[in-house]
Coordinates of C-alpha atoms in Angstrom, one line a residue:
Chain O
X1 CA 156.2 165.6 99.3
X2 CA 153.3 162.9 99.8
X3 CA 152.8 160.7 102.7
X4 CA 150.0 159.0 104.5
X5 CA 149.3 157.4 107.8
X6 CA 146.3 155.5 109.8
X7 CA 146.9 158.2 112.5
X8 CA 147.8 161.5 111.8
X9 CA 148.6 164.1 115.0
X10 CA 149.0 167.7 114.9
X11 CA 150.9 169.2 117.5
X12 CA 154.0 167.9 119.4
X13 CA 153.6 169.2 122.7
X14 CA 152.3 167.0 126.0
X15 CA 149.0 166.0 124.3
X16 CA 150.0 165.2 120.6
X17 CA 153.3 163.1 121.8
X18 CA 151.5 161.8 124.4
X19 CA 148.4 160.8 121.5
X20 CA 151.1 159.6 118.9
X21 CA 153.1 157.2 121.8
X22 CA 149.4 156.3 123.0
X23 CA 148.4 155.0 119.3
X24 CA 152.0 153.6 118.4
X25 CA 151.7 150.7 120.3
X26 CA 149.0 149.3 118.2
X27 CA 151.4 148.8 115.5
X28 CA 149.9 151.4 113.3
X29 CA 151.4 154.3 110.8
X30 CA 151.4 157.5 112.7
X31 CA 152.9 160.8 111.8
X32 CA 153.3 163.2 114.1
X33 CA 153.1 166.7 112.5
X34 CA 154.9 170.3 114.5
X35 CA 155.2 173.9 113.5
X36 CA 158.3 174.0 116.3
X37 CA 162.2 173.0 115.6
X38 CA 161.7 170.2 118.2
X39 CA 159.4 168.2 119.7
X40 CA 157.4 169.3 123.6
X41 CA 155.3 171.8 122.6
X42 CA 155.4 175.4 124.3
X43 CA 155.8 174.3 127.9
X44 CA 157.9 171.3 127.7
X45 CA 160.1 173.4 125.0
X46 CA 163.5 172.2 124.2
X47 CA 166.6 174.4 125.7
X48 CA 167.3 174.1 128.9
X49 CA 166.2 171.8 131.8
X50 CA 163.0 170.0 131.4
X51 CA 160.8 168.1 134.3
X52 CA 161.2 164.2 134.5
X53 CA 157.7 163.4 132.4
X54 CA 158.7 166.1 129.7
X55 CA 162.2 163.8 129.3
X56 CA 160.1 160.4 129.7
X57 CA 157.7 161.4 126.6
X58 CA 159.8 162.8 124.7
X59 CA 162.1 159.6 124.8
X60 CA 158.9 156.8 124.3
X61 CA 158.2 158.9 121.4
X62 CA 162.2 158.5 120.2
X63 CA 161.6 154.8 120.9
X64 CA 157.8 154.7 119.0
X65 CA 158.9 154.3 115.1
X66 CA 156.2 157.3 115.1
X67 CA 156.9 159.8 111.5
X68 CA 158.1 162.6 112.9
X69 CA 157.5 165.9 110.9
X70 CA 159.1 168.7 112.8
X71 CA 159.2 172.0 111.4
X72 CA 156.0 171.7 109.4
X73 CA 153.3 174.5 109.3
X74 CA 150.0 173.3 108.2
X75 CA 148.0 175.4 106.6
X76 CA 144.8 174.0 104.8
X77 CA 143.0 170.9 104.7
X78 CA 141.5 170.9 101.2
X79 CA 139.2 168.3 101.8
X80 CA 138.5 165.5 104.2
X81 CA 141.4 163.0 105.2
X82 CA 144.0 165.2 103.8
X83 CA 146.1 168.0 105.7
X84 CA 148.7 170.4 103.6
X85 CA 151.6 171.8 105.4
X86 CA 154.9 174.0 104.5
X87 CA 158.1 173.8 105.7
X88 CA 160.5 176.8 106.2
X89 CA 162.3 176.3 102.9
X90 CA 159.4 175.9 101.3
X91 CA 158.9 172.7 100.7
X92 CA 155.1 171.5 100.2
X93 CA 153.8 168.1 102.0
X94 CA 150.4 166.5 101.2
X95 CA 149.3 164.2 104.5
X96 CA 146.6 161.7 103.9
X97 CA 145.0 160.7 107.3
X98 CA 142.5 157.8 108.1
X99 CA 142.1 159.7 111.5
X100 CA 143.1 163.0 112.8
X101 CA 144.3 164.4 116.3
X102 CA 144.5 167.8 116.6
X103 CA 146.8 169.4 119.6
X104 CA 147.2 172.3 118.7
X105 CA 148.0 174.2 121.9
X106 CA 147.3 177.0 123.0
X107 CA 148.8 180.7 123.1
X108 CA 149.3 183.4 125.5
X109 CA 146.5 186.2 125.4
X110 CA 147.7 189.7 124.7
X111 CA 146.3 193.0 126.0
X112 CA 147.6 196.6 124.4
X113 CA 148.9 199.0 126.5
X114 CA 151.0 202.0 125.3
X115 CA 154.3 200.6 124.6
X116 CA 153.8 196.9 124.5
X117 CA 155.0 197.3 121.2
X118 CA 158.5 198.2 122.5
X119 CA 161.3 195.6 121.7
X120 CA 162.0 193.5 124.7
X121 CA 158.1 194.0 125.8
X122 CA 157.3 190.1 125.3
X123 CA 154.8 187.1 126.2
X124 CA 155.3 186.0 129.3
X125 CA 155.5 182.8 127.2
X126 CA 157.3 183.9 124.9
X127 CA 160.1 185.6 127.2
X128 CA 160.7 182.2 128.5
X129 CA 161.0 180.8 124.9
X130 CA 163.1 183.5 124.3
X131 CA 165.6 182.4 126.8
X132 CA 165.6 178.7 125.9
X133 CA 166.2 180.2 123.1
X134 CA 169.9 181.1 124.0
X135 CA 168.8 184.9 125.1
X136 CA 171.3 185.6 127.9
X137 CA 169.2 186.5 131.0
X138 CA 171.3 186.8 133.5
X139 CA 171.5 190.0 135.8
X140 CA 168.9 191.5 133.6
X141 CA 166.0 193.2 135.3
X142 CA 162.9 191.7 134.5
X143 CA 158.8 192.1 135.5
X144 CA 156.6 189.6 134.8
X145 CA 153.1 190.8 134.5
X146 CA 149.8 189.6 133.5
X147 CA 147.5 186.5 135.2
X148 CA 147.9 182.7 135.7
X149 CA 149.8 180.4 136.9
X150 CA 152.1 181.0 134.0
X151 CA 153.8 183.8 135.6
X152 CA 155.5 182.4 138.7
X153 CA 156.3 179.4 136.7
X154 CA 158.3 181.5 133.4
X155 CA 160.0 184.0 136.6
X156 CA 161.2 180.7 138.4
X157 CA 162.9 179.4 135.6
X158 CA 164.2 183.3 134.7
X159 CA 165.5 183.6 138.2
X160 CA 167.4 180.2 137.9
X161 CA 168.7 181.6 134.7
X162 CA 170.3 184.6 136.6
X163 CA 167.4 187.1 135.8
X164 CA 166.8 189.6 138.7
X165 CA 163.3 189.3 139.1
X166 CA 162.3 193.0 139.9
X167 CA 158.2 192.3 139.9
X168 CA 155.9 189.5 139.8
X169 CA 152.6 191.5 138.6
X170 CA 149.3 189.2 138.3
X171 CA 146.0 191.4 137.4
X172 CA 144.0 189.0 139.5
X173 CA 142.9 190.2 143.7
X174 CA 144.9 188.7 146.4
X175 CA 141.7 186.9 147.6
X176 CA 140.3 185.7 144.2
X177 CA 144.2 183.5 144.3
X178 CA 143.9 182.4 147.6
X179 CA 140.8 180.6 146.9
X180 CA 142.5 179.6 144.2
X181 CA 145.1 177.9 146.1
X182 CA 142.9 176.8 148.4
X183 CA 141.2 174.7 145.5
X184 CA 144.5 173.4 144.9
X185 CA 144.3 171.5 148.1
X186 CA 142.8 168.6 146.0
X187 CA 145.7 168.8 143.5
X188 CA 148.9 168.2 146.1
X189 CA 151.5 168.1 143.3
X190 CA 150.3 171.2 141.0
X191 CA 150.4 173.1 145.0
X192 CA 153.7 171.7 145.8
X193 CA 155.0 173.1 142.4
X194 CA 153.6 176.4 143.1
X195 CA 155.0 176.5 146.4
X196 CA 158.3 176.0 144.9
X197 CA 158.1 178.4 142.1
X198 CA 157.3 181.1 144.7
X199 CA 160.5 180.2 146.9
X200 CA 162.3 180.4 143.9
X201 CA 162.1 183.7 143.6
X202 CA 161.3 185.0 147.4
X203 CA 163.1 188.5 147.4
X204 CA 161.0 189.5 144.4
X205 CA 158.0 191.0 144.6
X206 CA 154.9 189.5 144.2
X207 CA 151.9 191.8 143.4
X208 CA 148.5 191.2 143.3
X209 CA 145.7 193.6 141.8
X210 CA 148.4 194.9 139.7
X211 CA 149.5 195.2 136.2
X212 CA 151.4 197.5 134.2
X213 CA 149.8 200.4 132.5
X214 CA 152.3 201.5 130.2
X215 CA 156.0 200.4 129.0
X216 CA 158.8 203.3 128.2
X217 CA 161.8 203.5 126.0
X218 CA 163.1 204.9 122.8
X219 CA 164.3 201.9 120.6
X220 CA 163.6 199.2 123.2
X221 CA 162.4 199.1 126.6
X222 CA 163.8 201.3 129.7
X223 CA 161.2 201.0 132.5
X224 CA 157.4 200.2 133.0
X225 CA 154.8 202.1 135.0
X226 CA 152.9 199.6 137.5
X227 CA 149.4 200.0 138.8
X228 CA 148.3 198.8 142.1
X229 CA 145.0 200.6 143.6
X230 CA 145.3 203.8 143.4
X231 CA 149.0 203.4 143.6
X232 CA 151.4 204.2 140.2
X233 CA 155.2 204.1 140.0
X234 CA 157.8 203.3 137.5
X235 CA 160.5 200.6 137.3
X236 CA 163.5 200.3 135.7
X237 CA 164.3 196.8 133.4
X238 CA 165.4 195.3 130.7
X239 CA 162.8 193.1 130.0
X240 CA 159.1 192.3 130.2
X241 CA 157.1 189.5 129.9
X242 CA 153.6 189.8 130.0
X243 CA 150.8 187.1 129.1
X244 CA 146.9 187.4 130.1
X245 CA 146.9 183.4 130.5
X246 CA 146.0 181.5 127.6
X247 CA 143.8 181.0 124.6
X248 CA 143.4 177.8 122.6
X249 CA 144.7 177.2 119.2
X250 CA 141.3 176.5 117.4
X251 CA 142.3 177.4 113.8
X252 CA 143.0 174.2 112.7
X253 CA 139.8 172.2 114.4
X254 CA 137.5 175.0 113.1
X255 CA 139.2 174.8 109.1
X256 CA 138.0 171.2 109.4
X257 CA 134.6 171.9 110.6
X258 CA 135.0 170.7 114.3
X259 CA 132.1 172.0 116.4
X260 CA 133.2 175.1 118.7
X261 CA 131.8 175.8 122.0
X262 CA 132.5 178.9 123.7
X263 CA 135.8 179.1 121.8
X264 CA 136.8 175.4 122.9
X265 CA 136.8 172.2 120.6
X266 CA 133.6 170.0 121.9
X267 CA 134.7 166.6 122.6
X268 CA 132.8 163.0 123.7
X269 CA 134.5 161.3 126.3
X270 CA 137.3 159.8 123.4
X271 CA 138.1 162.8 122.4
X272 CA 136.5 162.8 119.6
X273 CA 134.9 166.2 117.9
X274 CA 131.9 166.6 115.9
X275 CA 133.2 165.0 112.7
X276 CA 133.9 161.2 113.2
X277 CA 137.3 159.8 113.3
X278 CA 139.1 163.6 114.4
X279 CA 139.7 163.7 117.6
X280 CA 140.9 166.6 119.5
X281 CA 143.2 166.9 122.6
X282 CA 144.9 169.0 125.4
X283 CA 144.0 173.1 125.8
X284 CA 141.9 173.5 122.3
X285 CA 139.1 171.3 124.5
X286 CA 139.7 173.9 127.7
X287 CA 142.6 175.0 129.4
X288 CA 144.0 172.9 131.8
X289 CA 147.4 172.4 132.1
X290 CA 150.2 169.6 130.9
X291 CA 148.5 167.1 133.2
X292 CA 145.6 166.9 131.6
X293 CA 146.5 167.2 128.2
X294 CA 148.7 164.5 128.6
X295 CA 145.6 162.5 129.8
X296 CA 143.5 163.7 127.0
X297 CA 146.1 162.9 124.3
X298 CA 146.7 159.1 125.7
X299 CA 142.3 159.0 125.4
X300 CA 142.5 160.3 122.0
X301 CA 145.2 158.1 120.7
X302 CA 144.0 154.6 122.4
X303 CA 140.4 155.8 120.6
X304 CA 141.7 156.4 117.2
X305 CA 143.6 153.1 117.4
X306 CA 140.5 151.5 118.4
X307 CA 141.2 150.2 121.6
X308 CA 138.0 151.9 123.6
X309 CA 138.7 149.8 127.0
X310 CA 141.9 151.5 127.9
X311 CA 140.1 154.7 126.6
X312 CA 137.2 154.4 128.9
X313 CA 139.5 153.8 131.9
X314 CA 141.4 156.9 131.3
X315 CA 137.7 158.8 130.7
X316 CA 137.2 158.0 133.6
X317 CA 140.2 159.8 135.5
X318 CA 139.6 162.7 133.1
X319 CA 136.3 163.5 134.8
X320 CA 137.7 163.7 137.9
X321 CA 139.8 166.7 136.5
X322 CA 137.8 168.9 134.5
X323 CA 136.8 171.2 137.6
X324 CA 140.5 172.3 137.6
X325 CA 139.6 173.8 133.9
X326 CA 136.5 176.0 135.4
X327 CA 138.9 176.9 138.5
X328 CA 141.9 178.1 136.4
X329 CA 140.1 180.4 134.0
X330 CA 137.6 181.8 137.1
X331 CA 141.4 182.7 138.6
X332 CA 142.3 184.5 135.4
X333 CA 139.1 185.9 134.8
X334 CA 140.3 189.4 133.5
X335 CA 139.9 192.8 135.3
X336 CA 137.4 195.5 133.6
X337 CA 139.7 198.2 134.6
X338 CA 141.8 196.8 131.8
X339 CA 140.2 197.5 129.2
X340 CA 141.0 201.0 129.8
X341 CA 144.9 200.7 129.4
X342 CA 145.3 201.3 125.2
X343 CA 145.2 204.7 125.0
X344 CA 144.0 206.1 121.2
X345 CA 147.4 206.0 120.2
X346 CA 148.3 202.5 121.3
X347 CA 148.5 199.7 118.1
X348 CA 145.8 197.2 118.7
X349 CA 146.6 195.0 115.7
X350 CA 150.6 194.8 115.6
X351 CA 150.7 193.6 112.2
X352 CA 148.7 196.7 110.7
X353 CA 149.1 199.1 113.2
X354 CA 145.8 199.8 113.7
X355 CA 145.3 202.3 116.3
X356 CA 143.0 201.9 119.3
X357 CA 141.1 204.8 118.1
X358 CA 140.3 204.0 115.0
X359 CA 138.3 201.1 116.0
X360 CA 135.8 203.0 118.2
X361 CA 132.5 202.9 116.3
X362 CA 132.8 199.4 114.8
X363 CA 130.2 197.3 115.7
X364 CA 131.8 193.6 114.9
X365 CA 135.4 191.8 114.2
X366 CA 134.4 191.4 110.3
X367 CA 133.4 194.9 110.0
X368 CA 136.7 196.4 111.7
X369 CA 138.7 194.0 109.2
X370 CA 137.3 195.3 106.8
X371 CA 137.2 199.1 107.5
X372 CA 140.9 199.4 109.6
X373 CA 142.9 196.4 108.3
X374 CA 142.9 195.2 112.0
X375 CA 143.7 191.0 112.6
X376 CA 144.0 191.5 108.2
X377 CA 148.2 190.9 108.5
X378 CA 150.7 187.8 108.4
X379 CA 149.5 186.8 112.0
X380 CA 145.6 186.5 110.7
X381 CA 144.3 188.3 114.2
X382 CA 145.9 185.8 116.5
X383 CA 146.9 188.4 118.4
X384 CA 144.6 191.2 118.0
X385 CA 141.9 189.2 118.0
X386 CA 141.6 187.7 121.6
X387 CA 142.2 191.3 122.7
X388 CA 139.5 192.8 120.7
X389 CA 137.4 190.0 122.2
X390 CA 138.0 191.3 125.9
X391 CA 138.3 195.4 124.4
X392 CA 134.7 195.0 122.4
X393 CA 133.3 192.2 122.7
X394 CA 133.9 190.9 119.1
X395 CA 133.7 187.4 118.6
X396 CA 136.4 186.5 115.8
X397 CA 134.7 184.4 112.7
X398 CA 135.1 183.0 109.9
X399 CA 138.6 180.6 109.4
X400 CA 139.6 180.1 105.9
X401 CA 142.4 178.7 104.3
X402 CA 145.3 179.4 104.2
X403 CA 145.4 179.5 108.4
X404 CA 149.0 180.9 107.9
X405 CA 150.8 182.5 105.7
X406 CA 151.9 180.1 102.8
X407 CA 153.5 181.0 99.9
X408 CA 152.1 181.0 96.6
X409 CA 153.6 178.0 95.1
X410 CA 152.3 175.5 98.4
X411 CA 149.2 177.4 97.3
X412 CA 149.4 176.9 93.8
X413 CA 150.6 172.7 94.4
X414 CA 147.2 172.9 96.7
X415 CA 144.9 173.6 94.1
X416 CA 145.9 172.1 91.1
X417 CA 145.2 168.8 91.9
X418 CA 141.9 169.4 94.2
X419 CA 139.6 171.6 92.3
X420 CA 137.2 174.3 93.9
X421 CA 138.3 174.1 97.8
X422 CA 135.2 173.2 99.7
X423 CA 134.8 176.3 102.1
X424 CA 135.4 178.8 98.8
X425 CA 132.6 180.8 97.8
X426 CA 129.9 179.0 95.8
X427 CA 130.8 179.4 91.8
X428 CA 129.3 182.5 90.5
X429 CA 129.4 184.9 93.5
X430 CA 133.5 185.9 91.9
X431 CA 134.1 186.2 88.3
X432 CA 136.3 183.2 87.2
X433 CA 139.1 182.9 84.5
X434 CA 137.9 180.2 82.1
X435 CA 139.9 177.0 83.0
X436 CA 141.6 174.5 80.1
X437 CA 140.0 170.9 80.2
X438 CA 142.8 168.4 79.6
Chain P
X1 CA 185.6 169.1 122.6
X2 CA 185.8 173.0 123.6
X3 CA 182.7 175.8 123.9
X4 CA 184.6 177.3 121.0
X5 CA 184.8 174.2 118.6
X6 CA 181.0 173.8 118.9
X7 CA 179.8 177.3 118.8
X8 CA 178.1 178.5 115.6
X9 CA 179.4 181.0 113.2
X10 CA 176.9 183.2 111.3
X11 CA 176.8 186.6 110.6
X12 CA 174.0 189.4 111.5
X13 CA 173.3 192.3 109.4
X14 CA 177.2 192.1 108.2
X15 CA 178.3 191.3 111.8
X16 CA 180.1 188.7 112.6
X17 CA 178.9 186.1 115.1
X18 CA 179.1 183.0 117.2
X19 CA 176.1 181.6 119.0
X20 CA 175.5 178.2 121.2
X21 CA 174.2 175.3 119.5
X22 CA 170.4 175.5 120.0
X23 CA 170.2 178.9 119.6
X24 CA 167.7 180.7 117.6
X25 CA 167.4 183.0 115.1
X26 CA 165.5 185.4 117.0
X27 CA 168.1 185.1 120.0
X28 CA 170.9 185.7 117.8
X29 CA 169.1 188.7 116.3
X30 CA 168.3 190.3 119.6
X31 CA 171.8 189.4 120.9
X32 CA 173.5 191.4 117.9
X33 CA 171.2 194.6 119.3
X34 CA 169.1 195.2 116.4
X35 CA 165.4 194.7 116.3
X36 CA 163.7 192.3 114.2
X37 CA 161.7 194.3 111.8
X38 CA 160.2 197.4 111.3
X39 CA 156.2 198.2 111.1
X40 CA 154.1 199.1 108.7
X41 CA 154.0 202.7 110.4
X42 CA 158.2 202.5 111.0
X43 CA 158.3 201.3 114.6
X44 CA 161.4 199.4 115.7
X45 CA 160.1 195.9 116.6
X46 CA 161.0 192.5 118.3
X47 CA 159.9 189.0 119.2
X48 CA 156.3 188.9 121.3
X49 CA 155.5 185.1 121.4
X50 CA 158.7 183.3 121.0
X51 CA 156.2 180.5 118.9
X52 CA 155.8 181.6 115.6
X53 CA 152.1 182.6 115.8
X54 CA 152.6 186.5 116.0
X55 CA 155.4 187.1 113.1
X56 CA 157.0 190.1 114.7
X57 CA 160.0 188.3 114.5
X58 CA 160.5 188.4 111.1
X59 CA 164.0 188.2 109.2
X60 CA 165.5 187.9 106.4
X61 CA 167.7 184.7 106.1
X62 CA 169.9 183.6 103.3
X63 CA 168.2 185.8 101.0
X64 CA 164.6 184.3 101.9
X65 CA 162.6 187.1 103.5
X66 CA 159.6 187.0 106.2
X67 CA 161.3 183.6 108.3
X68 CA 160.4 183.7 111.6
X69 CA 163.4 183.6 113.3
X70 CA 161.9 182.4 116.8
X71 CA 161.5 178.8 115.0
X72 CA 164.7 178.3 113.3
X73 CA 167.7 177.4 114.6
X74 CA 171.1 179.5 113.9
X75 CA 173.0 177.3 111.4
X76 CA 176.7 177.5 110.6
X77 CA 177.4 180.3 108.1
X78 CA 173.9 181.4 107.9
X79 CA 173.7 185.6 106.8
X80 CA 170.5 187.0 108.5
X81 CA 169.5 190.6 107.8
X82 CA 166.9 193.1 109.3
X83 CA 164.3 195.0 107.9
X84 CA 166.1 198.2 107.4
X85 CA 169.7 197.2 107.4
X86 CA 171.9 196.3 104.7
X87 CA 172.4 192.8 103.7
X88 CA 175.5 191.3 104.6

């Protein structure tokens, strides 16, 4: 399949609907391209009941005449104005762009600890997907564990679903989230929600300075062991969901070339990355919640359909909100004493089950890729990576194509009609198979 | 029209079935009790990020293996199988 558009957005969740509703009013061609079933992205995920703005987007972008691709994984960009993506049956699709918005998300961070591996040991996230998912919930005993705001949010909605919330568990001190609620004096509505979140699940426990240092069970998970101080003790459940707050989804942006800061996407104030006319919206650019990314999508979409006035206004409201982004990851900043939980036994890289152990002694991501397999399987260190980050330090390089798993015949349709991909090695470093000229 | 009417028939590792609309595969899989896949090393193993970024969730659907059964809805008549377990 072939199709091209003035706008192209990648990403479906508050910033890319937000981007694609934003540019649609200019009367342009705009494709809107997801990995997900349905449009909204991870926290305005379809199942269940969604908050008032999740219902109004969703519906402009209904309304918008904007090409919806749902269920489309990209996975290269061979070469400048073009994205390739495959859906679940296979199917290949070649998208020509004029310009690019990438909002791509972000995930959940995940630390090993022996028996995270366990079935029913999930994201935080990912638990609450689960359950919007159609996973019945109710009158199973559940800890949420972990750090950020995430986790009062995913045990409200749990706890409405019938979960018995035995634990609340975030890493962070008691005082370190007080003065983070104290900054959230200046945003009224993200307190008020938090308020309510909490009263949604008074009776449960809610534990500060505390995490859990192992998960038990044969097949799937029995109980946890929690960690408080010097204080240890087990609990029963049925379910964990356990998330370190977030990293961005930078993948995609760093394939294409877009200059990385610190791990985020650098922007100007449209929005726009390092290479002209792809723009970049939402957590990739810093974490800092669905408000923002909202904002940061309309920017990038009024930009890329050239209509810098409105842009500039919203710029302008942006500023006033980037502090919450230093605030919110100085609130999850992560505990030393963490890195300690894998024990030498405990799998690092799920996909290879690579061993904690066997990547003592390596001095950089690239070199334990090579040597252990770890971050080499079908989820390309997505996973493993960010926790090797926080376990050693490693900084995770080098993106390539294909940034997912594709199968060989999208692969095959990719390269016939492009030549040598741009970011492959220069000719001559790999022996080559002599090629027929038509 | 009833629950029943609308429910979705499909069966799991020769098991028999029926799921809400909207459901995924992933729920349906951990509803029937089995986990998704197992690991290179043997472990039993289930979903993680419900978002189809860390593939644990892994099936085998209509014959097509390594889906990620967190993204795709349970359709009617669909036959999903787990690593390990015979195929319907």
């Amino acid at each position: 399949m072939r199709d091209s558009f003035d706008i192209l957005v990648a990403g479906a969740g508050p910033a890319g609907m937000a981007a694609a509703v934003s540019a649609a009013a200019a009367g342009r061609r705009i494709g809107l391209v997801d990995d997900n079933p349905a449009a909204g992205g991870q926290i305005w995920r379809s199942g269940g009941e969604l908050p008032g703005d999740a219902r109004r987007w969703i519906a402009s972008l209904e309304a918008s005449g904007v090409v919806r691709l749902q269920g489309w994984r990209v996975f290269d960009a061979p070469r400048p104005g073009v994205l390739h993506a495959e859906r679940g049956d296979g199917e290949c699709a070649e998208l020509g762009y004029k310009s690019l918005i990438l909002a791509t998300g972000a995930r959940e961070r995940f630390l090993p600890f022996p028996g995270w591996t366990l079935p029913n040991v999930m994201g935080a996230g990912g638990l609450d997907a689960m359950v919007r998912g159609g996973v019945p919930i109710a009158e199973k005993r559940v800890v949420v564990a972990g750090t950020g705001p995430l986790l009062l949010a995913v045990a409200a909605h749990l706890k409405r679903h019938g979960a018995r919330i035995v634990a609340v568990c975030d890493q962070a001190p008691w005082s370190r989230l007080l003065r983070f609620g104290a900054r959230l004096l200046t945003e009224p509505a993200k307190l008020r929600q938090g308020v309510e979140y909490r009263m949604a699940i008074r009776g449960a426990r809610y534990l500060t300075g505390c995490w859990i240092v192992a998960a038990h069970g044969h097949d799937r998970l029995e109980s946890v062991t929690l960690r408080q101080g010097n204080k240890q003790w087990n609990v029963p459940c049925d379910f964990v969901g356990c998330g370190f707050h977030l990293v961005p989804n930078i993948e995609l942006p760093a394939l294409l070339g877009c200059r990385v800061d610190h791990g985020f996407v650098s922007v100007d104030e449209n929005m726009q990355t390092s290479i002209p006319g792809v723009y970049c919206a939402g957590e990739p650019t810093g974490i800092g919640g669905v408000e923002l990314a909202v904002l940061e999508g309309r920017i990038a979409g009024l930009a890329a359909a050239g209509r810098p006035e409105e842009a500039r206004k919203l710029a302008r409201r942006r500023r006033g909100k980037l502090g919450f982004v230093g605030a919110l990851e100085q609130a999850c900043a992560l505990d030393p004493q963490l890195r300690s939980l894998p024990t030498g036994d405990t799998r690092v890289c799920r996909c290879e089950d690579v061993r904690f152990v066997t990547l003592h002694g390596h001095s950089t991501w690239r070199d334990a890729k090579l040597q252990t397999r770890c971050g080499m399987g079908p989820c390309q260190g997505r996973i493993c990576g960010p926790a090797t980050e926080f376990l050693f330090g490693w900084r995770v390089e080098s993106v390539r194509p294909p940034i997912f798993p594709a199968l060989v015949s999208s692969l095959g349709s990719a390269f016939e009609s492009d030549g040598p991909h741009p970011n492959s090695a220069p000719e001559g470093a790999f022996p080559t198979f002599a090629k027929e000229t038509p | 029209m009833s629950d029943a009417a609308r429910s979705i028939a499909l069966m799991v590792n020769g098991t028999a079935m029926s799921v809400a609309p909207g459901t995924t595969v992933a729920a349906a899989v951990l509803m029937a009790g089995a986990p998704t896949r197992r690991s290179v090393t043997g472990e039993p193993r289930g979903p993680l990020c419900g978002m189809g970024i860390c593939f644990e969730c892994r099936v085998t659907i209509d014959g097509v293996p390594h889906q990620r059964s967190c993204q795709i809805l349970c359709a009617p008549g669909m036959s999903v199988s787990t690593a390990g377990l015979p195929t319907s």
